[in-house]
Short mmCIF file of C-alpha atoms in Angstrom, two decimals:
data_model
loop_
_atom_site.label_atom_id
_atom_site.label_comp_id
_atom_site.label_asym_id
_atom_site.label_seq_id
_atom_site.Cartn_x
_atom_site.Cartn_y
_atom_site.Cartn_z
CA UNK A 1 265.35 131.53 180.07
CA UNK A 2 268.62 132.65 181.89
CA UNK A 3 269.64 129.08 182.50
CA UNK A 4 269.34 128.45 178.84
CA UNK A 5 271.83 131.37 177.97
CA UNK A 6 274.18 130.00 180.46
CA UNK A 7 273.91 126.48 178.87
CA UNK A 8 274.48 128.05 175.42
CA UNK A 9 277.48 130.10 176.42
CA UNK A 10 278.96 127.04 177.99
CA UNK A 11 278.77 125.02 174.77
CA UNK A 12 279.97 128.10 172.79
CA UNK A 13 283.37 127.96 174.68
CA UNK A 14 285.86 126.55 172.35
CA UNK A 15 287.38 123.63 174.43
CA UNK A 16 283.72 122.52 175.52
CA UNK A 17 282.56 122.62 171.97
CA UNK A 18 285.46 120.86 170.52
CA UNK A 19 285.00 117.97 172.99
CA UNK A 20 281.23 117.79 172.45
CA UNK A 21 281.55 117.91 168.65
CA UNK A 22 284.20 115.15 168.96
CA UNK A 23 281.66 113.01 170.85
CA UNK A 24 278.89 113.60 168.24
CA UNK A 25 280.70 113.21 165.11
CA UNK A 26 281.05 109.48 165.01
CA UNK A 27 277.43 108.86 165.69
CA UNK A 28 276.48 111.38 163.00
CA UNK A 29 278.74 109.72 160.63
CA UNK A 30 277.34 106.30 161.24
CA UNK A 31 273.74 107.74 161.08
CA UNK A 32 274.65 109.30 157.71
CA UNK A 33 275.81 105.99 156.24
CA UNK A 34 272.82 103.99 157.68
CA UNK A 35 270.27 106.42 156.39
CA UNK A 36 271.93 107.46 153.26
CA UNK A 37 273.39 104.24 152.09
CA UNK A 38 270.16 102.30 151.74
CA UNK A 39 268.33 105.23 150.27
CA UNK A 40 270.90 105.80 147.44
CA UNK A 41 271.22 101.95 146.72
CA UNK A 42 267.38 101.75 146.63
CA UNK A 43 267.26 104.78 144.36
CA UNK A 44 269.98 103.45 142.08
CA UNK A 45 269.00 99.87 141.64
CA UNK A 46 265.44 99.23 143.04
CA UNK A 47 263.23 102.15 142.58
CA UNK A 48 260.93 101.46 139.55
CA UNK A 49 261.67 103.55 136.42
CA UNK A 50 259.56 106.81 135.95
CA UNK A 51 257.07 106.10 133.27
CA UNK A 52 257.75 109.54 131.61
CA UNK A 53 261.52 109.93 132.08
CA UNK A 54 262.70 106.33 132.28
CA UNK A 55 265.95 105.73 134.29
CA UNK A 56 267.42 109.11 134.38
CA UNK A 57 265.07 110.48 137.16
CA UNK A 58 267.30 108.36 139.54
CA UNK A 59 269.54 111.58 139.64
CA UNK A 60 266.66 113.08 141.85
CA UNK A 61 267.90 111.28 144.96
CA UNK A 62 271.08 113.40 144.78
CA UNK A 63 269.80 116.48 143.08
CA UNK A 64 267.02 117.35 145.28
CA UNK A 65 268.63 116.67 148.57
CA UNK A 66 271.67 118.77 147.78
CA UNK A 67 269.58 121.49 146.49
CA UNK A 68 267.71 121.64 149.91
CA UNK A 69 270.79 121.62 151.97
CA UNK A 70 272.34 124.20 149.68
CA UNK A 71 269.52 126.62 150.65
CA UNK A 72 269.39 125.53 154.34
CA UNK A 73 273.16 126.03 154.63
CA UNK A 74 272.80 129.60 153.46
CA UNK A 75 270.19 130.22 156.05
CA UNK A 76 272.36 128.65 158.70
CA UNK A 77 275.32 130.61 157.69
CA UNK A 78 273.40 133.83 157.84
CA UNK A 79 272.00 132.95 161.28
CA UNK A 80 275.57 132.20 162.40
CA UNK A 81 276.57 135.66 160.92
CA UNK A 82 273.83 137.28 162.92
CA UNK A 83 275.08 135.67 166.17
CA UNK A 84 278.60 136.86 165.17
CA UNK A 85 277.58 140.51 164.73
CA UNK A 86 275.36 140.62 167.82
CA UNK A 87 277.34 138.56 170.47
CA UNK A 88 280.80 138.61 168.83
CA UNK A 89 281.32 135.03 169.73
CA UNK A 90 284.34 133.41 168.16
CA UNK A 91 282.48 130.25 167.56
CA UNK A 92 279.76 131.90 165.39
CA UNK A 93 282.51 133.79 163.35
CA UNK A 94 284.19 130.53 162.56
CA UNK A 95 280.91 128.90 161.77
CA UNK A 96 280.24 131.54 158.90
CA UNK A 97 283.55 130.85 157.40
CA UNK A 98 283.18 127.05 157.75
CA UNK A 99 279.69 126.79 156.36
CA UNK A 100 280.40 128.71 153.20
CA UNK A 101 282.49 126.12 151.38
CA UNK A 102 280.31 123.23 152.40
CA UNK A 103 277.25 125.22 151.14
CA UNK A 104 279.13 126.08 147.92
CA UNK A 105 279.89 122.44 147.47
CA UNK A 106 276.28 121.28 147.85
CA UNK A 107 275.31 124.05 145.36
CA UNK A 108 277.91 123.01 142.91
CA UNK A 109 276.80 119.35 143.06
CA UNK A 110 273.20 120.46 142.72
CA UNK A 111 274.08 122.40 139.48
CA UNK A 112 276.12 119.62 137.93
CA UNK A 113 273.52 116.92 138.74
CA UNK A 114 270.92 119.35 137.43
CA UNK A 115 272.88 119.67 134.15
CA UNK A 116 273.38 115.88 133.84
CA UNK A 117 269.61 115.29 134.55
CA UNK A 118 268.76 118.01 132.00
CA UNK A 119 270.62 116.56 129.14
CA UNK A 120 268.49 113.44 128.73
CA UNK A 121 265.27 115.11 129.96
CA UNK A 122 265.34 118.65 128.16
CA UNK A 123 267.88 117.77 125.52
CA UNK A 124 270.36 120.46 126.69
CA UNK A 125 272.81 120.58 129.54
CA UNK A 126 271.67 124.10 130.54
CA UNK A 127 268.28 125.45 130.44
CA UNK A 128 267.43 128.94 131.80
CA UNK A 129 265.02 127.37 134.28
CA UNK A 130 263.98 129.42 137.28
CA UNK A 131 265.31 127.16 139.82
CA UNK A 132 268.45 126.36 138.18
CA UNK A 133 269.08 130.03 137.57
CA UNK A 134 268.48 130.88 141.20
CA UNK A 135 270.87 128.12 142.26
CA UNK A 136 273.52 129.59 140.04
CA UNK A 137 273.11 133.07 141.53
CA UNK A 138 273.18 131.30 144.92
CA UNK A 139 276.59 129.84 143.98
CA UNK A 140 277.96 133.29 143.09
CA UNK A 141 276.57 134.54 146.62
CA UNK A 142 278.65 131.82 148.39
CA UNK A 143 281.73 132.50 146.38
CA UNK A 144 281.37 136.28 147.39
CA UNK A 145 281.24 135.23 151.00
CA UNK A 146 284.25 132.83 150.71
CA UNK A 147 286.24 135.32 148.80
CA UNK A 148 285.54 138.21 151.33
CA UNK A 149 286.44 136.09 154.25
CA UNK A 150 289.61 135.06 152.85
CA UNK A 151 290.65 138.59 151.35
CA UNK A 152 291.09 139.96 154.82
CA UNK A 153 294.54 139.61 156.33
CA UNK A 154 293.02 139.27 159.82
CA UNK A 155 290.83 136.24 160.12
CA UNK A 156 288.30 137.65 162.61
CA UNK A 157 287.64 140.87 160.64
CA UNK A 158 287.25 138.81 157.48
CA UNK A 159 284.73 136.60 159.18
CA UNK A 160 282.75 139.58 160.47
CA UNK A 161 282.69 141.14 156.98
CA UNK A 162 281.59 137.69 155.58
CA UNK A 163 278.91 137.63 158.29
CA UNK A 164 277.52 140.87 157.26
CA UNK A 165 277.57 140.10 153.60
CA UNK A 166 275.75 136.63 154.30
CA UNK A 167 272.90 138.62 155.95
CA UNK A 168 272.64 140.96 153.08
CA UNK A 169 272.64 137.96 150.86
CA UNK A 170 269.77 136.33 152.91
CA UNK A 171 267.62 139.41 152.55
CA UNK A 172 268.12 139.46 148.86
CA UNK A 173 267.71 135.68 148.20
CA UNK A 174 263.95 135.68 148.20
CA UNK A 175 263.92 138.79 146.03
CA UNK A 176 266.29 137.15 143.53
CA UNK A 177 264.25 133.89 143.56
CA UNK A 178 261.06 135.73 143.05
CA UNK A 179 262.41 138.01 140.11
CA UNK A 180 264.11 134.98 138.52
CA UNK A 181 260.69 133.28 138.44
CA UNK A 182 258.93 136.38 137.05
CA UNK A 183 261.55 136.66 134.47
CA UNK A 184 261.21 133.05 133.59
CA UNK A 185 257.43 133.34 133.06
CA UNK A 186 258.03 136.33 130.88
CA UNK A 187 260.63 134.73 128.51
CA UNK A 188 259.34 131.17 128.37
CA UNK A 189 255.56 130.69 128.01
CA UNK A 190 255.60 127.27 129.49
CA UNK A 191 258.35 125.77 131.51
CA UNK A 192 259.24 122.21 131.31
CA UNK A 193 258.78 120.66 134.52
CA UNK A 194 261.12 117.95 135.90
CA UNK A 195 258.49 116.13 137.67
CA UNK A 196 255.22 117.54 136.72
CA UNK A 197 252.17 115.24 136.43
CA UNK A 198 254.08 112.04 136.97
CA UNK A 199 253.38 111.94 140.76
CA UNK A 200 256.03 110.53 142.88
CA UNK A 201 255.65 106.75 143.66
CA UNK A 202 255.24 106.18 147.38
CA UNK A 203 258.42 104.18 148.10
CA UNK A 204 260.20 106.69 146.05
CA UNK A 205 259.19 109.46 148.29
CA UNK A 206 260.47 107.61 151.35
CA UNK A 207 263.74 106.89 149.73
CA UNK A 208 263.93 110.70 148.76
CA UNK A 209 263.18 111.92 152.20
CA UNK A 210 265.77 109.52 153.63
CA UNK A 211 268.41 110.82 151.11
CA UNK A 212 267.42 114.31 152.20
CA UNK A 213 267.86 113.53 155.94
CA UNK A 214 271.17 111.89 155.11
CA UNK A 215 272.36 115.05 153.23
CA UNK A 216 271.56 117.05 156.31
CA UNK A 217 273.31 114.76 158.67
CA UNK A 218 276.32 114.71 156.44
CA UNK A 219 276.33 118.61 156.31
CA UNK A 220 276.35 118.70 160.16
CA UNK A 221 278.98 115.99 160.28
CA UNK A 222 281.28 117.90 157.81
CA UNK A 223 280.53 121.24 159.52
CA UNK A 224 281.49 119.87 162.97
CA UNK A 225 284.82 118.63 161.64
CA UNK A 226 285.64 121.75 159.97
CA UNK A 227 284.64 123.68 163.09
CA UNK A 228 286.92 121.67 165.17
CA UNK A 229 289.87 122.22 162.73
CA UNK A 230 289.20 125.90 162.81
CA UNK A 231 288.93 126.01 166.39
CA UNK A 232 292.23 124.34 166.90
CA UNK A 233 294.05 126.70 164.59
CA UNK A 234 292.34 129.81 165.81
CA UNK A 235 293.24 128.82 169.62
CA UNK A 236 296.56 127.27 168.85
CA UNK A 237 298.21 129.13 171.60
CA UNK A 238 295.90 127.76 174.37
CA UNK A 239 296.81 124.83 176.53
CA UNK A 240 293.56 122.86 175.79
CA UNK A 241 294.78 122.64 172.03
CA UNK A 242 297.99 120.90 173.08
CA UNK A 243 296.03 118.68 175.32
CA UNK A 244 293.67 117.66 172.58
CA UNK A 245 296.56 117.09 169.99
CA UNK A 246 298.34 114.87 172.60
CA UNK A 247 301.39 117.23 172.66
CA UNK A 248 303.39 117.51 175.81
CA UNK A 249 301.81 120.39 177.92
CA UNK A 250 303.44 123.66 176.57
CA UNK A 251 306.21 124.74 179.08
CA UNK A 252 304.52 127.28 181.21
CA UNK B 1 275.24 174.03 169.91
CA UNK B 2 272.75 171.32 168.97
CA UNK B 3 273.46 169.78 165.61
CA UNK B 4 270.46 169.67 163.41
CA UNK B 5 270.32 166.40 161.37
CA UNK B 6 268.67 167.99 158.23
CA UNK B 7 271.42 170.67 158.27
CA UNK B 8 274.17 167.94 158.41
CA UNK B 9 272.61 165.95 155.66
CA UNK B 10 272.29 169.06 153.38
CA UNK B 11 275.87 169.97 154.17
CA UNK B 12 277.13 166.39 153.37
CA UNK B 13 275.16 166.37 150.18
CA UNK B 14 276.42 169.79 148.99
CA UNK B 15 280.01 168.64 149.75
CA UNK B 16 279.66 165.54 147.76
CA UNK B 17 278.06 167.36 144.71
CA UNK B 18 280.66 170.09 144.85
CA UNK B 19 283.48 167.54 144.84
CA UNK B 20 281.77 165.79 141.88
CA UNK B 21 281.48 169.02 140.11
CA UNK B 22 285.16 169.81 140.56
CA UNK B 23 286.07 166.43 139.17
CA UNK B 24 283.48 166.53 136.34
CA UNK B 25 286.09 165.37 133.91
CA UNK B 26 286.10 162.12 135.63
CA UNK B 27 282.56 161.40 134.63
CA UNK B 28 283.62 161.36 130.97
CA UNK B 29 285.40 157.99 131.39
CA UNK B 30 282.31 155.84 132.41
CA UNK B 31 280.39 157.73 129.83
CA UNK B 32 282.73 156.75 127.20
CA UNK B 33 283.00 153.29 128.65
CA UNK B 34 279.33 152.71 127.99
CA UNK B 35 279.62 153.80 124.43
CA UNK B 36 282.72 151.67 124.01
CA UNK B 37 280.83 148.46 125.27
CA UNK B 38 277.96 149.16 122.96
CA UNK B 39 280.54 149.47 120.06
CA UNK B 40 282.19 146.34 120.93
CA UNK B 41 278.73 144.54 121.13
CA UNK B 42 277.73 145.82 117.67
CA UNK B 43 281.11 144.82 116.13
CA UNK B 44 281.05 141.37 117.88
CA UNK B 45 277.43 140.70 116.69
CA UNK B 46 278.28 141.81 113.16
CA UNK B 47 276.17 144.83 112.75
CA UNK B 48 273.17 142.70 112.08
CA UNK B 49 270.42 145.28 112.30
CA UNK B 50 267.53 142.89 113.37
CA UNK B 51 269.56 141.14 116.01
CA UNK B 52 271.06 144.45 117.27
CA UNK B 53 267.69 146.00 117.43
CA UNK B 54 265.99 143.35 119.30
CA UNK B 55 268.71 143.22 122.07
CA UNK B 56 269.16 147.01 122.09
CA UNK B 57 267.24 147.62 125.15
CA UNK B 58 268.89 144.93 127.25
CA UNK B 59 272.28 145.81 125.95
CA UNK B 60 272.12 149.53 126.70
CA UNK B 61 270.95 148.47 130.19
CA UNK B 62 273.87 146.34 130.61
CA UNK B 63 276.35 148.97 129.39
CA UNK B 64 275.16 151.46 132.03
CA UNK B 65 275.15 148.76 134.70
CA UNK B 66 278.69 147.88 134.01
CA UNK B 67 279.89 151.40 133.75
CA UNK B 68 278.18 152.29 137.11
CA UNK B 69 279.83 149.17 138.70
CA UNK B 70 283.20 150.26 137.54
CA UNK B 71 282.87 153.58 139.65
CA UNK B 72 281.56 151.71 142.86
CA UNK B 73 285.09 151.04 144.11
CA UNK B 74 285.74 154.89 144.14
CA UNK B 75 282.92 155.50 146.65
CA UNK B 76 285.15 155.23 149.91
CA UNK B 77 288.72 154.34 148.56
CA UNK B 78 289.92 157.90 147.98
CA UNK B 79 288.40 159.07 151.25
CA UNK B 80 290.27 156.27 152.98
CA UNK B 81 293.58 157.09 151.34
CA UNK B 82 293.51 160.69 152.32
CA UNK B 83 291.91 160.13 155.85
CA UNK B 84 288.59 161.60 155.17
CA UNK B 85 286.99 158.25 156.17
CA UNK B 86 288.32 158.49 159.66
CA UNK B 87 286.62 161.81 160.02
CA UNK B 88 283.25 160.35 158.87
CA UNK B 89 283.54 157.58 161.54
CA UNK B 90 284.14 160.04 164.44
CA UNK B 91 281.87 162.59 163.37
CA UNK B 92 279.00 163.46 165.85
CA UNK B 93 276.45 163.07 163.11
CA UNK B 94 274.97 159.35 162.80
CA UNK B 95 276.94 157.62 160.23
CA UNK B 96 274.07 156.27 158.20
CA UNK B 97 272.75 159.83 157.62
CA UNK B 98 276.13 160.85 156.14
CA UNK B 99 276.13 157.68 154.13
CA UNK B 100 272.69 158.24 152.73
CA UNK B 101 273.77 161.75 151.53
CA UNK B 102 276.64 160.16 149.86
CA UNK B 103 274.40 157.44 148.21
CA UNK B 104 272.05 160.27 147.04
CA UNK B 105 274.88 162.16 145.46
CA UNK B 106 276.46 159.22 143.88
CA UNK B 107 273.06 158.26 142.30
CA UNK B 108 272.60 161.87 141.15
CA UNK B 109 276.02 162.03 139.54
CA UNK B 110 276.67 158.63 138.29
CA UNK B 111 273.20 156.95 137.95
CA UNK B 112 271.41 159.99 136.36
CA UNK B 113 274.61 161.03 134.65
CA UNK B 114 275.13 157.70 132.96
CA UNK B 115 271.40 157.58 132.03
CA UNK B 116 272.07 160.73 130.02
CA UNK B 117 274.28 158.49 127.73
CA UNK B 118 271.22 156.56 126.68
CA UNK B 119 270.34 158.76 123.60
CA UNK B 120 273.76 158.01 122.06
CA UNK B 121 273.56 154.47 123.09
CA UNK B 122 270.18 154.36 121.38
CA UNK B 123 271.67 155.73 118.25
CA UNK B 124 274.48 153.21 118.33
CA UNK B 125 272.32 150.23 118.91
CA UNK B 126 269.50 151.31 116.68
CA UNK B 127 267.00 151.23 119.70
CA UNK B 128 263.44 152.06 118.36
CA UNK B 129 262.67 155.59 119.38
CA UNK B 130 259.61 154.98 121.41
CA UNK B 131 261.57 152.70 123.75
CA UNK B 132 264.16 155.32 124.55
CA UNK B 133 262.06 157.18 127.23
CA UNK B 134 261.14 153.96 128.96
CA UNK B 135 264.67 152.76 128.90
CA UNK B 136 265.79 156.07 130.58
CA UNK B 137 263.02 155.91 133.11
CA UNK B 138 263.84 152.30 133.92
CA UNK B 139 267.54 153.05 134.18
CA UNK B 140 267.32 156.28 136.37
CA UNK B 141 265.18 154.12 138.64
CA UNK B 142 267.20 150.97 138.72
CA UNK B 143 270.49 152.86 139.14
CA UNK B 144 269.30 153.91 142.61
CA UNK B 145 269.11 150.42 143.84
CA UNK B 146 272.34 149.57 142.13
CA UNK B 147 274.11 152.35 143.83
CA UNK B 148 272.70 151.15 147.16
CA UNK B 149 274.18 147.72 146.48
CA UNK B 150 277.51 149.26 145.39
CA UNK B 151 277.54 151.26 148.65
CA UNK B 152 277.36 148.12 150.74
CA UNK B 153 279.96 146.33 148.44
CA UNK B 154 282.31 149.39 148.69
CA UNK B 155 282.05 149.57 152.47
CA UNK B 156 282.81 145.94 152.85
CA UNK B 157 285.92 145.96 150.54
CA UNK B 158 287.30 149.36 151.57
CA UNK B 159 289.90 147.88 154.15
CA UNK B 160 291.31 145.64 151.35
CA UNK B 161 294.00 146.82 149.09
CA UNK B 162 291.96 146.55 145.95
CA UNK B 163 288.27 145.79 145.38
CA UNK B 164 288.77 144.47 142.03
CA UNK B 165 287.16 141.20 140.92
CA UNK B 166 286.04 140.35 144.58
CA UNK B 167 283.97 143.46 144.54
CA UNK B 168 282.36 142.17 141.32
CA UNK B 169 281.62 138.88 142.92
CA UNK B 170 279.83 140.58 145.82
CA UNK B 171 277.96 143.17 143.86
CA UNK B 172 277.04 141.77 140.51
CA UNK B 173 274.95 138.75 141.77
CA UNK B 174 272.91 141.25 143.86
CA UNK B 175 272.22 143.31 140.77
CA UNK B 176 270.14 140.48 139.28
CA UNK B 177 266.69 141.51 140.41
CA UNK B 178 267.15 145.13 139.34
CA UNK B 179 268.34 143.99 135.87
CA UNK B 180 265.44 141.65 135.49
CA UNK B 181 262.86 144.32 136.51
CA UNK B 182 264.63 147.16 134.82
CA UNK B 183 265.30 145.43 131.47
CA UNK B 184 261.84 143.80 131.80
CA UNK B 185 260.31 147.25 131.69
CA UNK B 186 261.89 147.93 128.40
CA UNK B 187 261.05 144.47 127.14
CA UNK B 188 257.41 145.01 128.03
CA UNK B 189 257.29 148.24 126.20
CA UNK B 190 258.82 146.54 123.13
CA UNK B 191 256.12 143.80 123.36
CA UNK B 192 253.40 146.36 123.66
CA UNK B 193 252.43 145.34 126.98
CA UNK B 194 251.93 147.81 130.03
CA UNK B 195 255.04 148.79 131.62
CA UNK B 196 253.71 149.89 134.88
CA UNK B 197 254.19 146.47 136.81
CA UNK B 198 257.85 146.08 136.06
CA UNK B 199 258.59 149.74 136.57
CA UNK B 200 256.95 149.69 139.99
CA UNK B 201 258.82 146.71 141.08
CA UNK B 202 262.00 148.35 140.14
CA UNK B 203 261.22 151.51 142.04
CA UNK B 204 260.07 149.58 144.91
CA UNK B 205 263.18 147.40 145.15
CA UNK B 206 265.39 150.63 144.55
CA UNK B 207 263.81 152.39 147.50
CA UNK B 208 263.96 149.42 149.66
CA UNK B 209 267.77 149.00 148.99
CA UNK B 210 268.33 152.80 149.29
CA UNK B 211 266.75 152.78 152.66
CA UNK B 212 268.57 149.76 154.02
CA UNK B 213 272.06 150.33 152.50
CA UNK B 214 273.29 153.28 154.47
CA UNK B 215 272.68 151.41 157.83
CA UNK B 216 274.35 148.03 156.50
CA UNK B 217 277.29 150.21 154.98
CA UNK B 218 277.76 151.94 158.34
CA UNK B 219 278.05 148.62 160.18
CA UNK B 220 280.40 147.51 157.48
CA UNK B 221 282.62 150.55 157.65
CA UNK B 222 282.82 150.27 161.54
CA UNK B 223 283.75 146.49 161.25
CA UNK B 224 286.48 147.29 158.89
CA UNK B 225 287.96 150.16 160.72
CA UNK B 226 288.14 149.02 164.34
CA UNK C 1 284.35 112.16 123.79
CA UNK C 2 281.09 113.85 124.61
CA UNK C 3 279.27 112.14 122.01
CA UNK C 4 280.64 108.76 123.13
CA UNK C 5 279.47 109.66 126.81
CA UNK C 6 276.05 110.69 125.67
CA UNK C 7 275.61 107.59 123.47
CA UNK C 8 275.96 105.49 126.52
CA UNK C 9 272.50 106.48 127.54
CA UNK C 10 270.74 107.25 130.77
CA UNK C 11 272.94 105.10 133.04
CA UNK C 12 276.10 107.16 131.89
CA UNK C 13 274.42 110.33 133.36
CA UNK C 14 273.25 108.41 136.47
CA UNK C 15 276.62 106.88 137.34
CA UNK C 16 278.51 110.17 136.74
CA UNK C 17 276.15 111.92 139.22
CA UNK C 18 276.46 109.14 141.83
CA UNK C 19 280.32 108.90 141.25
CA UNK C 20 280.55 112.61 141.73
CA UNK C 21 278.97 112.61 145.06
CA UNK C 22 281.12 109.65 146.27
CA UNK C 23 284.18 111.64 145.05
CA UNK C 24 283.10 114.77 146.79
CA UNK C 25 282.50 112.95 150.06
CA UNK C 26 285.96 111.12 149.84
CA UNK C 27 287.71 114.41 149.10
CA UNK C 28 285.95 116.12 152.06
CA UNK C 29 286.74 113.41 154.40
CA UNK C 30 290.26 113.07 153.22
CA UNK C 31 291.07 116.76 153.26
CA UNK C 32 289.86 117.00 156.85
CA UNK C 33 292.07 114.27 158.02
CA UNK C 34 295.02 115.79 156.12
CA UNK C 35 294.38 119.29 157.57
CA UNK C 36 294.33 117.90 161.18
CA UNK C 37 297.55 115.98 160.71
CA UNK C 38 299.26 118.94 159.23
CA UNK C 39 297.95 121.10 162.16
CA UNK C 40 299.48 118.63 164.59
CA UNK C 41 302.58 118.51 162.73
CA UNK C 42 303.21 122.28 162.65
CA UNK C 43 302.29 122.57 166.36
CA UNK C 44 304.83 119.77 167.30
CA UNK C 45 307.46 121.58 165.25
CA UNK C 46 306.61 124.94 166.92
CA UNK C 47 306.83 123.32 170.37
CA UNK C 48 310.12 121.64 169.57
CA UNK C 49 311.57 124.85 168.31
CA UNK C 50 310.48 126.76 171.50
CA UNK C 51 312.07 123.98 173.70
CA UNK C 52 315.32 124.34 171.69
CA UNK C 53 315.46 128.14 172.06
CA UNK C 54 315.11 127.54 175.83
CA UNK C 55 317.97 125.33 175.72
CA UNK C 56 316.79 122.18 177.60
#
């Protein structure tokens, strides 16, 4: 156990993490392309049309993976927030601030593709469906975290406040989700399901899972890049930053 | 001398209530605000009685919710400006205890106080008379949870120059479940269904939030002040 | 405009969805590269200014 903590604290040190992330990032990028490219091309051109919705269901290969990542990212952000509040590590504070915009981006894509899917399926861009509504509230939660982190003059204090808010949001998220579902059943007798009885075709399921995996890989790729950037600017006074950016060693 | 926690709690509560009583004129503003929003809504809708009546419960709920939100920023800001907040932080009494006294006082003054605006709101919005008691019951319960969320939001934004729109972005999304269950109680009464389920959910959520909020707000205040 | 878009049928909605994701990925990638270049530039400037002040 102790060896684990030593290992962890080694990787949480900014220069080591920066270098390790730099080693991993190209692999992650290629893996995203290799998994996501074929999945999306298959979904876009080769998957058989759904017998209920016709072609428009092809949006599923974007909508559902980004919805999964949007929720996963919030959990990851709150996890980093907990680490930031407990151990005060710089890396986890930076992670909270770095995850928030990526998660908000995935949430926005989920919402927009949901609307684009909704128009041909339900006949309206926006329907107060339980899942779409929860996703909208999730976007507001992300915006709150981003706003709070950037409102503080001091970046570290802003990051800690954002960490606490993300934890509060994590506790509230299941309550919000449950209450919205309760409200939805109250106001709409029967909800229109996007993919109800039309069970997903086998090859489509594989493409969907591959797209979901690619979205996760992309999330990690983007996160590592943002973490690297933030580490560089947070530690810009340190010698390792000058070395990494191939500047001449600062005159010490 | 050993400091008794119960004594400290009561002293803090008495102080908050006394302060609120001295500034009792201030409570008139949110009170007028609720009536103003209701008026604007009625004018906007065009005084169409059927539409107004059907939406009355939810609109009255929202009027109070918004008025309550407006006073959230005042939870810690005046104390920060005159240095009271620093005294709170260095006090030997556990900070969450003092904050729960503040939360209780805030709920009693603002939550219950604004709920008392309901009869007038009901008049303006033509709320059916039998829905009024249910509305007041749901509101007085839900405002406890809203005050708790406000306590966290105010503690997180007190180091900033202004809470403003950021405070709204933090607090209002978290109001969603309380709004759903609270106005759901009124809607259930309007539909002639039993109200107990929604009301119990509102109460459970409010108590949960009110128990947790002082601890979270204490952490937030310490983060912002060190 | 909106009517024209909707009259294009399902494929209009699909291509906008896929195009949007492509655009988002490109923006993300480009902004990260730009931010890194910007950071390197500012740091180089800072270093040059420091050296100038030292007078060598």
